[in-house]
């Protein structure tokens, strides 16, 4: 059933992509008067290669179920391509550079369905064509008028491009429309807000210095973007290192193998349903994945002990949230928020938890999410002292004995609502 849904989504997406491509040819036919005045090959080639280079130096990836959306400073190159070339010329340069980037990725093992190539070419071609058309209609001999024209064209490019992407992602995922909009638009909105003043400055320099201002300015922007790219990769590597530490800790014990990853997935689902932004969902996921990282300082014989722990041993175990906080506090990408969430994931709704005895809403919401996910995963997994409980048994324990005392009652209800909805979908 799921496979059939995916196939239907792919077919719908291909039809959608071909429709955009047909619209592109329609634009070329209707606005043929704007497709003359072709520029020299060398000039066009410089813009094309610059666009490809910016595409390669991407800084951030926004993930969603079934794929990912990327954004980069190629946005600037496409805007200036639209302003400097005629609509047909500009659209072909921008769209061809995007396809070239996809082909380069193909050589590195990243394969895409043909619909992705059609979509990327057509949506960028249409976005750039309309942006170029608008700019050339609004611009004139006045510098201030031209600056307003390029800024308005920037906003229009952003709107057209991201509307196409939004509907494409929605067709592929069939997800919640608000969630899809949040995932697709949150990154690009920030990107546009940062790029608008940059584009304005570059265009002013272009008006007073000439074409040389564009490659020089783009080189400066590119150097910043490449720096951001490697900084992001460095942070990503540090995070992966911590996740590997968490996994290696679990691998020592067959009973807890995969625990952190399962807790993180449950926490992610809950965070999404609560309406957190994609960035916040990712942060909660990472904190949940690393919630037990503090156990790295606890001897194995205590962690694997099948009998009741002594008072001293229990004190060591209860100290692991603090140790986890200390470890994560040293990681600059977490900004101390994730470390606090890990510290408080063993607090109780009634205030009888540890390490600080927080109660109710005093406990950070991400900590409460992790706590609910952690308890459910622990109950439904084998432990040295008992076999895994079934979903129904875990639900009964959490509803009767933990809801409103150990765990946030609203989040307990939310967890089982999510799990039971998933079960219904699998059965249908």
CSV table of C-alpha atoms in Angstrom, one decimal:
chain,number,residue,atom,x,y,z
A,1,UNK,CA,0.0,0.0,0.0
A,2,UNK,CA,2.8,2.4,1.0
A,3,UNK,CA,4.7,1.5,-2.2
A,4,UNK,CA,1.6,2.2,-4.3
A,5,UNK,CA,1.2,5.6,-2.6
A,6,UNK,CA,4.8,6.5,-3.4
A,7,UNK,CA,4.4,5.5,-7.0
A,8,UNK,CA,1.3,7.6,-7.3
A,9,UNK,CA,3.1,10.5,-5.7
A,10,UNK,CA,6.0,10.2,-8.2
A,11,UNK,CA,3.5,10.1,-11.1
A,12,UNK,CA,1.7,13.2,-9.8
A,13,UNK,CA,5.0,14.9,-9.3
A,14,UNK,CA,6.1,14.2,-12.9
A,15,UNK,CA,2.9,15.5,-14.3
A,16,UNK,CA,3.3,18.6,-12.1
A,17,UNK,CA,6.9,19.1,-13.3
A,18,UNK,CA,5.9,18.7,-17.0
A,19,UNK,CA,3.1,21.2,-16.5
A,20,UNK,CA,5.6,23.8,-15.3
A,21,UNK,CA,7.8,23.0,-18.3
A,22,UNK,CA,4.8,23.5,-20.6
A,23,UNK,CA,4.2,26.8,-19.0
A,24,UNK,CA,7.8,27.8,-19.6
A,25,UNK,CA,7.4,27.1,-23.4
A,26,UNK,CA,4.1,29.1,-23.3
A,27,UNK,CA,6.0,32.1,-21.7
A,28,UNK,CA,8.7,31.9,-24.4
A,29,UNK,CA,6.0,32.0,-27.1
A,30,UNK,CA,3.9,34.9,-25.5
A,31,UNK,CA,6.9,37.1,-24.7
A,32,UNK,CA,9.0,36.4,-27.7
A,33,UNK,CA,9.6,40.2,-28.1
A,34,UNK,CA,11.7,40.1,-24.9
A,35,UNK,CA,14.0,37.3,-26.1
A,36,UNK,CA,16.3,39.2,-28.5
A,37,UNK,CA,19.6,41.1,-27.7
A,38,UNK,CA,21.6,38.0,-27.0
A,39,UNK,CA,24.9,38.6,-25.2
A,40,UNK,CA,28.4,37.3,-26.0
A,41,UNK,CA,29.2,33.6,-25.2
A,42,UNK,CA,32.0,34.5,-22.8
A,43,UNK,CA,29.8,36.8,-20.7
A,44,UNK,CA,27.0,34.1,-20.5
A,45,UNK,CA,29.6,31.4,-19.7
A,46,UNK,CA,30.9,33.3,-16.7
A,47,UNK,CA,27.4,33.6,-15.2
A,48,UNK,CA,26.7,29.9,-15.9
A,49,UNK,CA,30.0,28.7,-14.2
A,50,UNK,CA,29.4,31.1,-11.3
A,51,UNK,CA,25.9,29.7,-10.8
A,52,UNK,CA,27.2,26.1,-10.8
A,53,UNK,CA,29.9,27.0,-8.4
A,54,UNK,CA,27.5,28.6,-5.9
A,55,UNK,CA,25.2,25.6,-6.2
A,56,UNK,CA,28.1,23.3,-5.2
A,57,UNK,CA,28.9,25.4,-2.2
A,58,UNK,CA,25.6,24.9,-0.4
A,59,UNK,CA,25.5,25.7,3.3
A,60,UNK,CA,22.4,24.0,4.7
A,61,UNK,CA,20.0,21.2,4.0
A,62,UNK,CA,16.4,21.1,5.2
A,63,UNK,CA,15.2,17.6,5.6
A,64,UNK,CA,11.6,16.3,5.3
A,65,UNK,CA,10.1,12.8,5.0
A,66,UNK,CA,10.9,11.4,1.6
A,67,UNK,CA,13.5,14.0,0.6
A,68,UNK,CA,15.2,17.3,1.3
A,69,UNK,CA,15.1,20.9,0.3
A,70,UNK,CA,18.4,22.9,-0.2
A,71,UNK,CA,19.1,26.6,-0.4
A,72,UNK,CA,22.2,28.5,-1.3
A,73,UNK,CA,23.6,31.9,-2.4
A,74,UNK,CA,23.0,30.8,-6.1
A,75,UNK,CA,19.9,32.9,-5.4
A,76,UNK,CA,22.0,36.0,-5.9
A,77,UNK,CA,23.5,34.8,-9.2
A,78,UNK,CA,20.1,34.0,-10.6
A,79,UNK,CA,18.8,37.4,-9.7
A,80,UNK,CA,21.7,39.2,-11.5
A,81,UNK,CA,21.5,36.8,-14.4
A,82,UNK,CA,17.8,37.8,-14.7
A,83,UNK,CA,18.8,41.5,-14.6
A,84,UNK,CA,21.7,41.3,-17.0
A,85,UNK,CA,20.4,39.0,-19.7
A,86,UNK,CA,17.1,38.8,-21.6
A,87,UNK,CA,14.4,36.5,-20.1
A,88,UNK,CA,15.1,33.5,-22.3
A,89,UNK,CA,18.8,33.8,-22.0
A,90,UNK,CA,18.6,34.2,-18.2
A,91,UNK,CA,16.2,31.3,-17.7
A,92,UNK,CA,18.3,28.9,-19.8
A,93,UNK,CA,21.5,29.9,-17.9
A,94,UNK,CA,19.9,29.5,-14.4
A,95,UNK,CA,18.1,26.3,-15.2
A,96,UNK,CA,21.0,24.7,-17.0
A,97,UNK,CA,23.3,25.4,-14.1
A,98,UNK,CA,20.9,23.7,-11.7
A,99,UNK,CA,20.8,20.6,-14.0
A,100,UNK,CA,24.6,20.6,-14.3
A,101,UNK,CA,24.8,20.6,-10.5
A,102,UNK,CA,22.5,17.6,-10.4
A,103,UNK,CA,24.6,15.8,-13.0
A,104,UNK,CA,27.7,16.5,-11.0
A,105,UNK,CA,26.0,14.9,-7.9
A,106,UNK,CA,25.1,11.9,-10.1
A,107,UNK,CA,28.8,11.2,-10.6
A,108,UNK,CA,29.2,11.1,-6.8
A,109,UNK,CA,26.5,8.5,-6.5
A,110,UNK,CA,23.4,10.6,-5.8
A,111,UNK,CA,20.7,9.4,-8.2
A,112,UNK,CA,17.3,11.1,-8.7
A,113,UNK,CA,14.2,10.1,-10.7
A,114,UNK,CA,13.8,11.9,-14.0
A,115,UNK,CA,11.0,13.9,-12.6
A,116,UNK,CA,13.5,15.8,-10.3
A,117,UNK,CA,15.5,16.9,-13.3
A,118,UNK,CA,12.4,18.1,-15.1
A,119,UNK,CA,11.2,19.9,-12.0
A,120,UNK,CA,14.5,21.6,-11.3
A,121,UNK,CA,14.9,22.8,-14.8
A,122,UNK,CA,11.3,24.0,-15.3
A,123,UNK,CA,10.7,25.7,-12.0
A,124,UNK,CA,14.0,27.6,-12.1
A,125,UNK,CA,13.5,28.5,-15.8
A,126,UNK,CA,10.0,29.9,-15.1
A,127,UNK,CA,11.1,31.7,-12.0
A,128,UNK,CA,14.1,33.3,-13.7
A,129,UNK,CA,12.1,34.1,-16.9
A,130,UNK,CA,9.4,36.0,-15.0
A,131,UNK,CA,11.9,37.7,-12.8
A,132,UNK,CA,13.9,38.9,-15.8
A,133,UNK,CA,10.7,40.0,-17.5
A,134,UNK,CA,9.6,42.0,-14.5
A,135,UNK,CA,13.0,43.6,-14.0
A,136,UNK,CA,13.3,44.8,-17.6
A,137,UNK,CA,9.8,46.2,-17.5
A,138,UNK,CA,10.4,48.1,-14.3
A,139,UNK,CA,14.0,49.3,-14.8
A,140,UNK,CA,15.0,52.5,-16.6
A,141,UNK,CA,17.7,55.1,-16.6
A,142,UNK,CA,17.2,56.2,-12.9
A,143,UNK,CA,19.5,54.4,-10.4
A,144,UNK,CA,17.0,54.5,-7.6
A,145,UNK,CA,14.3,53.1,-9.9
A,146,UNK,CA,16.6,50.3,-10.9
A,147,UNK,CA,17.5,49.4,-7.3
A,148,UNK,CA,13.7,49.2,-6.5
A,149,UNK,CA,13.3,47.1,-9.6
A,150,UNK,CA,15.9,44.6,-8.7
A,151,UNK,CA,14.7,44.3,-5.0
A,152,UNK,CA,11.1,43.8,-6.2
A,153,UNK,CA,12.3,41.2,-8.7
A,154,UNK,CA,14.2,39.5,-5.9
A,155,UNK,CA,11.0,39.1,-3.9
A,156,UNK,CA,9.0,37.9,-6.9
A,157,UNK,CA,11.7,35.3,-7.7
A,158,UNK,CA,11.6,34.1,-4.2
A,159,UNK,CA,7.8,33.8,-4.2
A,160,UNK,CA,7.5,32.0,-7.6
A,161,UNK,CA,10.4,29.6,-6.9
A,162,UNK,CA,9.2,28.6,-3.4
A,163,UNK,CA,5.5,28.3,-4.4
A,164,UNK,CA,6.7,25.8,-7.0
A,165,UNK,CA,8.9,24.0,-4.5
A,166,UNK,CA,6.1,24.0,-1.8
A,167,UNK,CA,3.6,22.3,-4.1
A,168,UNK,CA,6.2,19.9,-5.3
A,169,UNK,CA,7.1,18.8,-1.8
A,170,UNK,CA,3.4,18.6,-0.9
A,171,UNK,CA,2.6,16.3,-3.9
A,172,UNK,CA,5.5,14.0,-3.0
A,173,UNK,CA,4.9,13.7,0.7
A,174,UNK,CA,1.1,14.2,1.0
A,175,UNK,CA,1.9,15.7,4.5
A,176,UNK,CA,0.2,18.3,6.5
A,177,UNK,CA,0.0,21.5,4.5
A,178,UNK,CA,1.1,23.8,7.3
A,179,UNK,CA,4.0,21.5,8.3
A,180,UNK,CA,5.1,21.4,4.6
A,181,UNK,CA,5.0,25.1,4.3
A,182,UNK,CA,7.0,25.5,7.5
A,183,UNK,CA,9.7,23.0,6.3
A,184,UNK,CA,10.0,24.4,2.8
A,185,UNK,CA,9.8,28.1,3.6
A,186,UNK,CA,11.5,28.6,6.9
A,187,UNK,CA,15.1,28.4,5.5
A,188,UNK,CA,14.5,30.3,2.2
A,189,UNK,CA,12.7,33.1,4.0
A,190,UNK,CA,15.8,33.6,6.2
A,191,UNK,CA,18.0,33.3,3.1
A,192,UNK,CA,16.0,36.0,1.3
A,193,UNK,CA,16.0,38.4,4.2
A,194,UNK,CA,19.8,38.1,4.3
A,195,UNK,CA,20.3,38.3,0.6
A,196,UNK,CA,18.1,41.4,-0.2
A,197,UNK,CA,20.6,44.0,1.4
A,198,UNK,CA,23.5,42.1,-0.3
A,199,UNK,CA,21.8,42.3,-3.7
A,200,UNK,CA,21.0,46.0,-3.2
A,201,UNK,CA,24.7,46.8,-2.3
A,202,UNK,CA,26.0,44.7,-5.3
A,203,UNK,CA,23.6,46.5,-7.7
A,204,UNK,CA,24.6,49.9,-6.4
A,205,UNK,CA,28.2,49.1,-7.0
A,206,UNK,CA,27.3,47.7,-10.4
A,207,UNK,CA,25.6,51.0,-11.3
A,208,UNK,CA,28.6,53.1,-10.3
A,209,UNK,CA,31.6,50.8,-11.1
A,210,UNK,CA,30.3,48.6,-13.9
A,211,UNK,CA,30.2,44.9,-14.5
A,212,UNK,CA,33.5,44.3,-12.6
A,213,UNK,CA,31.5,45.0,-9.3
A,214,UNK,CA,29.5,41.8,-9.8
A,215,UNK,CA,32.3,39.1,-10.0
A,216,UNK,CA,34.2,40.9,-7.2
A,217,UNK,CA,31.1,41.1,-4.9
A,218,UNK,CA,30.1,37.5,-5.8
A,219,UNK,CA,33.7,36.3,-4.9
A,220,UNK,CA,33.3,37.9,-1.5
A,221,UNK,CA,29.9,36.4,-1.0
A,222,UNK,CA,31.2,33.0,-2.2
A,223,UNK,CA,34.1,33.1,0.3
A,224,UNK,CA,31.7,33.7,3.1
A,225,UNK,CA,29.4,30.9,1.9
A,226,UNK,CA,32.3,28.4,1.6
A,227,UNK,CA,33.4,29.4,5.1
A,228,UNK,CA,29.8,28.8,6.4
A,229,UNK,CA,29.8,25.5,4.5
A,230,UNK,CA,32.9,24.1,6.2
A,231,UNK,CA,31.8,25.5,9.6
A,232,UNK,CA,28.5,23.7,9.2
A,233,UNK,CA,30.3,20.5,8.2
A,234,UNK,CA,32.6,20.9,11.2
A,235,UNK,CA,29.5,21.2,13.5
A,236,UNK,CA,27.9,18.3,11.8
A,237,UNK,CA,31.0,16.1,12.4
A,238,UNK,CA,31.0,17.0,16.1
A,239,UNK,CA,27.4,16.0,16.4
A,240,UNK,CA,28.0,12.7,14.5
A,241,UNK,CA,30.9,12.0,16.9
A,242,UNK,CA,28.6,12.4,19.9
A,243,UNK,CA,26.0,10.2,18.3
A,244,UNK,CA,28.7,7.5,17.7
A,245,UNK,CA,29.6,7.8,21.3
A,246,UNK,CA,26.0,7.3,22.3
A,247,UNK,CA,25.7,4.3,20.0
A,248,UNK,CA,29.0,2.7,21.2
A,249,UNK,CA,27.7,3.0,24.7
A,250,UNK,CA,24.5,1.1,23.8
A,251,UNK,CA,26.4,-1.5,21.8
A,252,UNK,CA,28.0,-2.7,25.0
A,253,UNK,CA,24.5,-3.9,26.2
A,254,UNK,CA,22.2,-5.9,23.9
A,255,UNK,CA,19.2,-4.7,25.9
A,256,UNK,CA,19.8,-1.0,25.2
A,257,UNK,CA,21.0,-1.3,21.6
A,258,UNK,CA,19.2,1.3,19.4
A,259,UNK,CA,17.4,2.8,22.4
A,260,UNK,CA,18.6,6.4,21.8
A,261,UNK,CA,17.7,6.4,18.1
A,262,UNK,CA,14.2,5.0,18.9
A,263,UNK,CA,13.7,7.6,21.6
A,264,UNK,CA,14.8,10.3,19.2
A,265,UNK,CA,12.4,9.2,16.5
A,266,UNK,CA,9.5,9.2,19.0
A,267,UNK,CA,10.5,12.6,20.3
A,268,UNK,CA,10.7,14.0,16.7
A,269,UNK,CA,7.2,12.8,15.9
A,270,UNK,CA,5.8,14.4,19.1
A,271,UNK,CA,7.7,17.7,18.4
A,272,UNK,CA,6.3,17.8,14.9
A,273,UNK,CA,2.7,17.3,16.1
A,274,UNK,CA,3.2,20.1,18.7
A,275,UNK,CA,4.0,22.5,15.8
A,276,UNK,CA,7.6,23.2,16.5
A,277,UNK,CA,9.6,24.6,13.6
A,278,UNK,CA,11.8,22.2,11.6
A,279,UNK,CA,14.9,23.6,13.2
A,280,UNK,CA,13.5,23.1,16.7
A,281,UNK,CA,12.3,19.6,15.8
A,282,UNK,CA,15.9,18.8,14.7
A,283,UNK,CA,17.3,20.1,18.0
A,284,UNK,CA,14.9,18.1,20.0
A,285,UNK,CA,15.7,15.0,18.0
A,286,UNK,CA,19.5,15.5,18.6
A,287,UNK,CA,18.9,16.1,22.3
A,288,UNK,CA,16.8,12.9,22.5
A,289,UNK,CA,19.4,11.0,20.7
A,290,UNK,CA,22.0,12.1,23.2
A,291,UNK,CA,19.9,12.0,26.3
A,292,UNK,CA,21.9,9.2,27.9
A,293,UNK,CA,25.3,10.3,26.8
A,294,UNK,CA,26.1,11.0,30.5
A,295,UNK,CA,26.1,7.2,31.2
A,296,UNK,CA,29.4,7.0,29.5
A,297,UNK,CA,31.0,7.7,32.9
A,298,UNK,CA,29.0,4.9,34.6
A,299,UNK,CA,30.8,1.5,34.9
A,300,UNK,CA,29.3,-1.3,32.8
A,301,UNK,CA,28.7,-3.6,35.7
A,302,UNK,CA,26.3,-1.1,37.1
A,303,UNK,CA,24.5,-0.4,33.9
A,304,UNK,CA,24.0,-4.2,33.2
A,305,UNK,CA,23.2,-5.2,36.8
A,306,UNK,CA,20.1,-7.5,36.7
A,307,UNK,CA,19.3,-7.0,40.4
A,308,UNK,CA,18.4,-3.9,42.5
A,309,UNK,CA,21.1,-1.2,42.6
A,310,UNK,CA,22.7,-0.2,45.9
A,311,UNK,CA,22.2,3.3,47.2
A,312,UNK,CA,25.7,4.3,46.0
A,313,UNK,CA,25.1,2.8,42.6
A,314,UNK,CA,21.7,4.5,42.2
A,315,UNK,CA,23.4,7.8,43.1
A,316,UNK,CA,25.8,7.3,40.2
A,317,UNK,CA,23.0,6.4,37.8
A,318,UNK,CA,21.0,9.5,38.9
A,319,UNK,CA,24.0,11.6,38.2
A,320,UNK,CA,24.0,10.8,34.4
A,321,UNK,CA,21.8,13.7,33.4
A,322,UNK,CA,24.2,16.1,35.0
A,323,UNK,CA,27.2,14.4,33.3
A,324,UNK,CA,25.3,14.6,30.0
A,325,UNK,CA,24.7,18.3,30.5
A,326,UNK,CA,28.4,18.8,31.2
A,327,UNK,CA,29.4,16.9,28.0
A,328,UNK,CA,26.9,18.8,25.7
A,329,UNK,CA,27.7,22.2,27.2
A,330,UNK,CA,31.1,21.9,25.7
A,331,UNK,CA,29.6,21.6,22.2
A,332,UNK,CA,29.1,25.1,20.8
A,333,UNK,CA,26.3,24.1,18.3
A,334,UNK,CA,23.9,23.4,21.2
A,335,UNK,CA,24.0,26.9,22.7
A,336,UNK,CA,23.4,25.4,26.2
A,337,UNK,CA,19.7,24.7,25.4
A,338,UNK,CA,20.1,21.0,24.5
A,339,UNK,CA,22.3,20.5,27.5
A,340,UNK,CA,19.5,21.8,29.8
A,341,UNK,CA,17.0,19.5,28.1
A,342,UNK,CA,19.2,16.5,28.7
A,343,UNK,CA,19.8,17.6,32.3
A,344,UNK,CA,16.0,17.6,33.0
A,345,UNK,CA,14.8,14.5,31.1
A,346,UNK,CA,14.4,12.6,34.4
A,347,UNK,CA,12.4,15.2,36.2
A,348,UNK,CA,8.8,14.2,37.1
A,349,UNK,CA,5.6,16.0,36.6
A,350,UNK,CA,4.8,15.8,40.3
A,351,UNK,CA,8.3,17.3,41.3
A,352,UNK,CA,9.7,14.0,42.6
A,353,UNK,CA,12.3,13.5,39.8
A,354,UNK,CA,15.9,14.3,39.6
A,355,UNK,CA,18.4,16.1,39.5
A,356,UNK,CA,16.6,19.4,40.5
A,357,UNK,CA,13.1,18.3,41.5
A,358,UNK,CA,11.4,20.5,39.0
A,359,UNK,CA,7.6,20.0,38.6
A,360,UNK,CA,5.0,20.6,35.9
A,361,UNK,CA,5.6,23.4,33.5
A,362,UNK,CA,8.9,24.2,35.3
A,363,UNK,CA,10.4,21.3,33.3
A,364,UNK,CA,11.4,22.4,29.8
A,365,UNK,CA,8.9,21.1,27.2
A,366,UNK,CA,11.6,19.3,25.2
A,367,UNK,CA,12.7,17.5,28.4
A,368,UNK,CA,9.1,16.4,29.0
A,369,UNK,CA,8.9,15.1,25.4
A,370,UNK,CA,12.2,13.1,25.7
A,371,UNK,CA,10.9,11.7,29.1
A,372,UNK,CA,7.7,10.4,27.6
A,373,UNK,CA,9.5,8.9,24.6
A,374,UNK,CA,12.2,7.4,26.9
A,375,UNK,CA,9.7,5.7,29.2
A,376,UNK,CA,7.7,4.2,26.3
A,377,UNK,CA,10.8,2.9,24.5
A,378,UNK,CA,12.2,1.4,27.8
A,379,UNK,CA,8.9,-0.3,28.6
A,380,UNK,CA,8.6,-1.9,25.1
A,381,UNK,CA,12.2,-3.1,25.0
A,382,UNK,CA,13.8,-6.1,26.7
A,383,UNK,CA,15.7,-5.4,29.9
A,384,UNK,CA,18.0,-7.7,32.0
A,385,UNK,CA,15.3,-7.9,34.7
A,386,UNK,CA,12.2,-8.4,32.4
A,387,UNK,CA,10.9,-9.0,28.9
A,388,UNK,CA,9.6,-6.2,26.7
A,389,UNK,CA,6.0,-5.2,27.3
A,390,UNK,CA,3.5,-5.0,24.4
A,391,UNK,CA,2.2,-1.7,23.2
A,392,UNK,CA,-1.1,-2.2,25.1
A,393,UNK,CA,0.7,-3.2,28.4
A,394,UNK,CA,3.0,-0.1,28.1
A,395,UNK,CA,0.0,2.1,27.4
A,396,UNK,CA,-1.9,0.8,30.5
A,397,UNK,CA,1.1,1.4,32.8
A,398,UNK,CA,1.8,4.9,31.4
A,399,UNK,CA,-1.9,5.9,31.5
A,400,UNK,CA,-2.7,4.5,35.0
A,401,UNK,CA,0.6,4.8,36.9
A,402,UNK,CA,2.5,7.6,35.2
A,403,UNK,CA,0.2,10.1,33.5
A,404,UNK,CA,0.0,13.2,35.6
A,405,UNK,CA,2.5,12.0,38.2
A,406,UNK,CA,5.7,11.0,36.4
A,407,UNK,CA,4.9,12.3,33.0
A,408,UNK,CA,3.2,15.3,31.4
A,409,UNK,CA,-0.4,14.1,30.9
A,410,UNK,CA,-0.9,16.0,27.6
A,411,UNK,CA,2.2,14.4,26.1
A,412,UNK,CA,1.2,10.9,27.2
A,413,UNK,CA,-2.1,11.3,25.3
A,414,UNK,CA,-0.2,12.8,22.3
A,415,UNK,CA,2.2,9.9,22.1
A,416,UNK,CA,-0.5,7.2,22.0
A,417,UNK,CA,-2.5,9.3,19.6
A,418,UNK,CA,0.5,9.3,17.2
A,419,UNK,CA,1.3,5.6,17.6
A,420,UNK,CA,-2.3,4.5,17.2
A,421,UNK,CA,-2.8,6.7,14.1
A,422,UNK,CA,0.3,5.1,12.6
A,423,UNK,CA,-1.0,1.7,13.4
A,424,UNK,CA,-4.3,2.5,11.7
A,425,UNK,CA,-2.5,3.8,8.6
A,426,UNK,CA,-0.4,0.6,8.4
A,427,UNK,CA,-3.5,-1.6,8.6
A,428,UNK,CA,-5.2,0.3,5.8
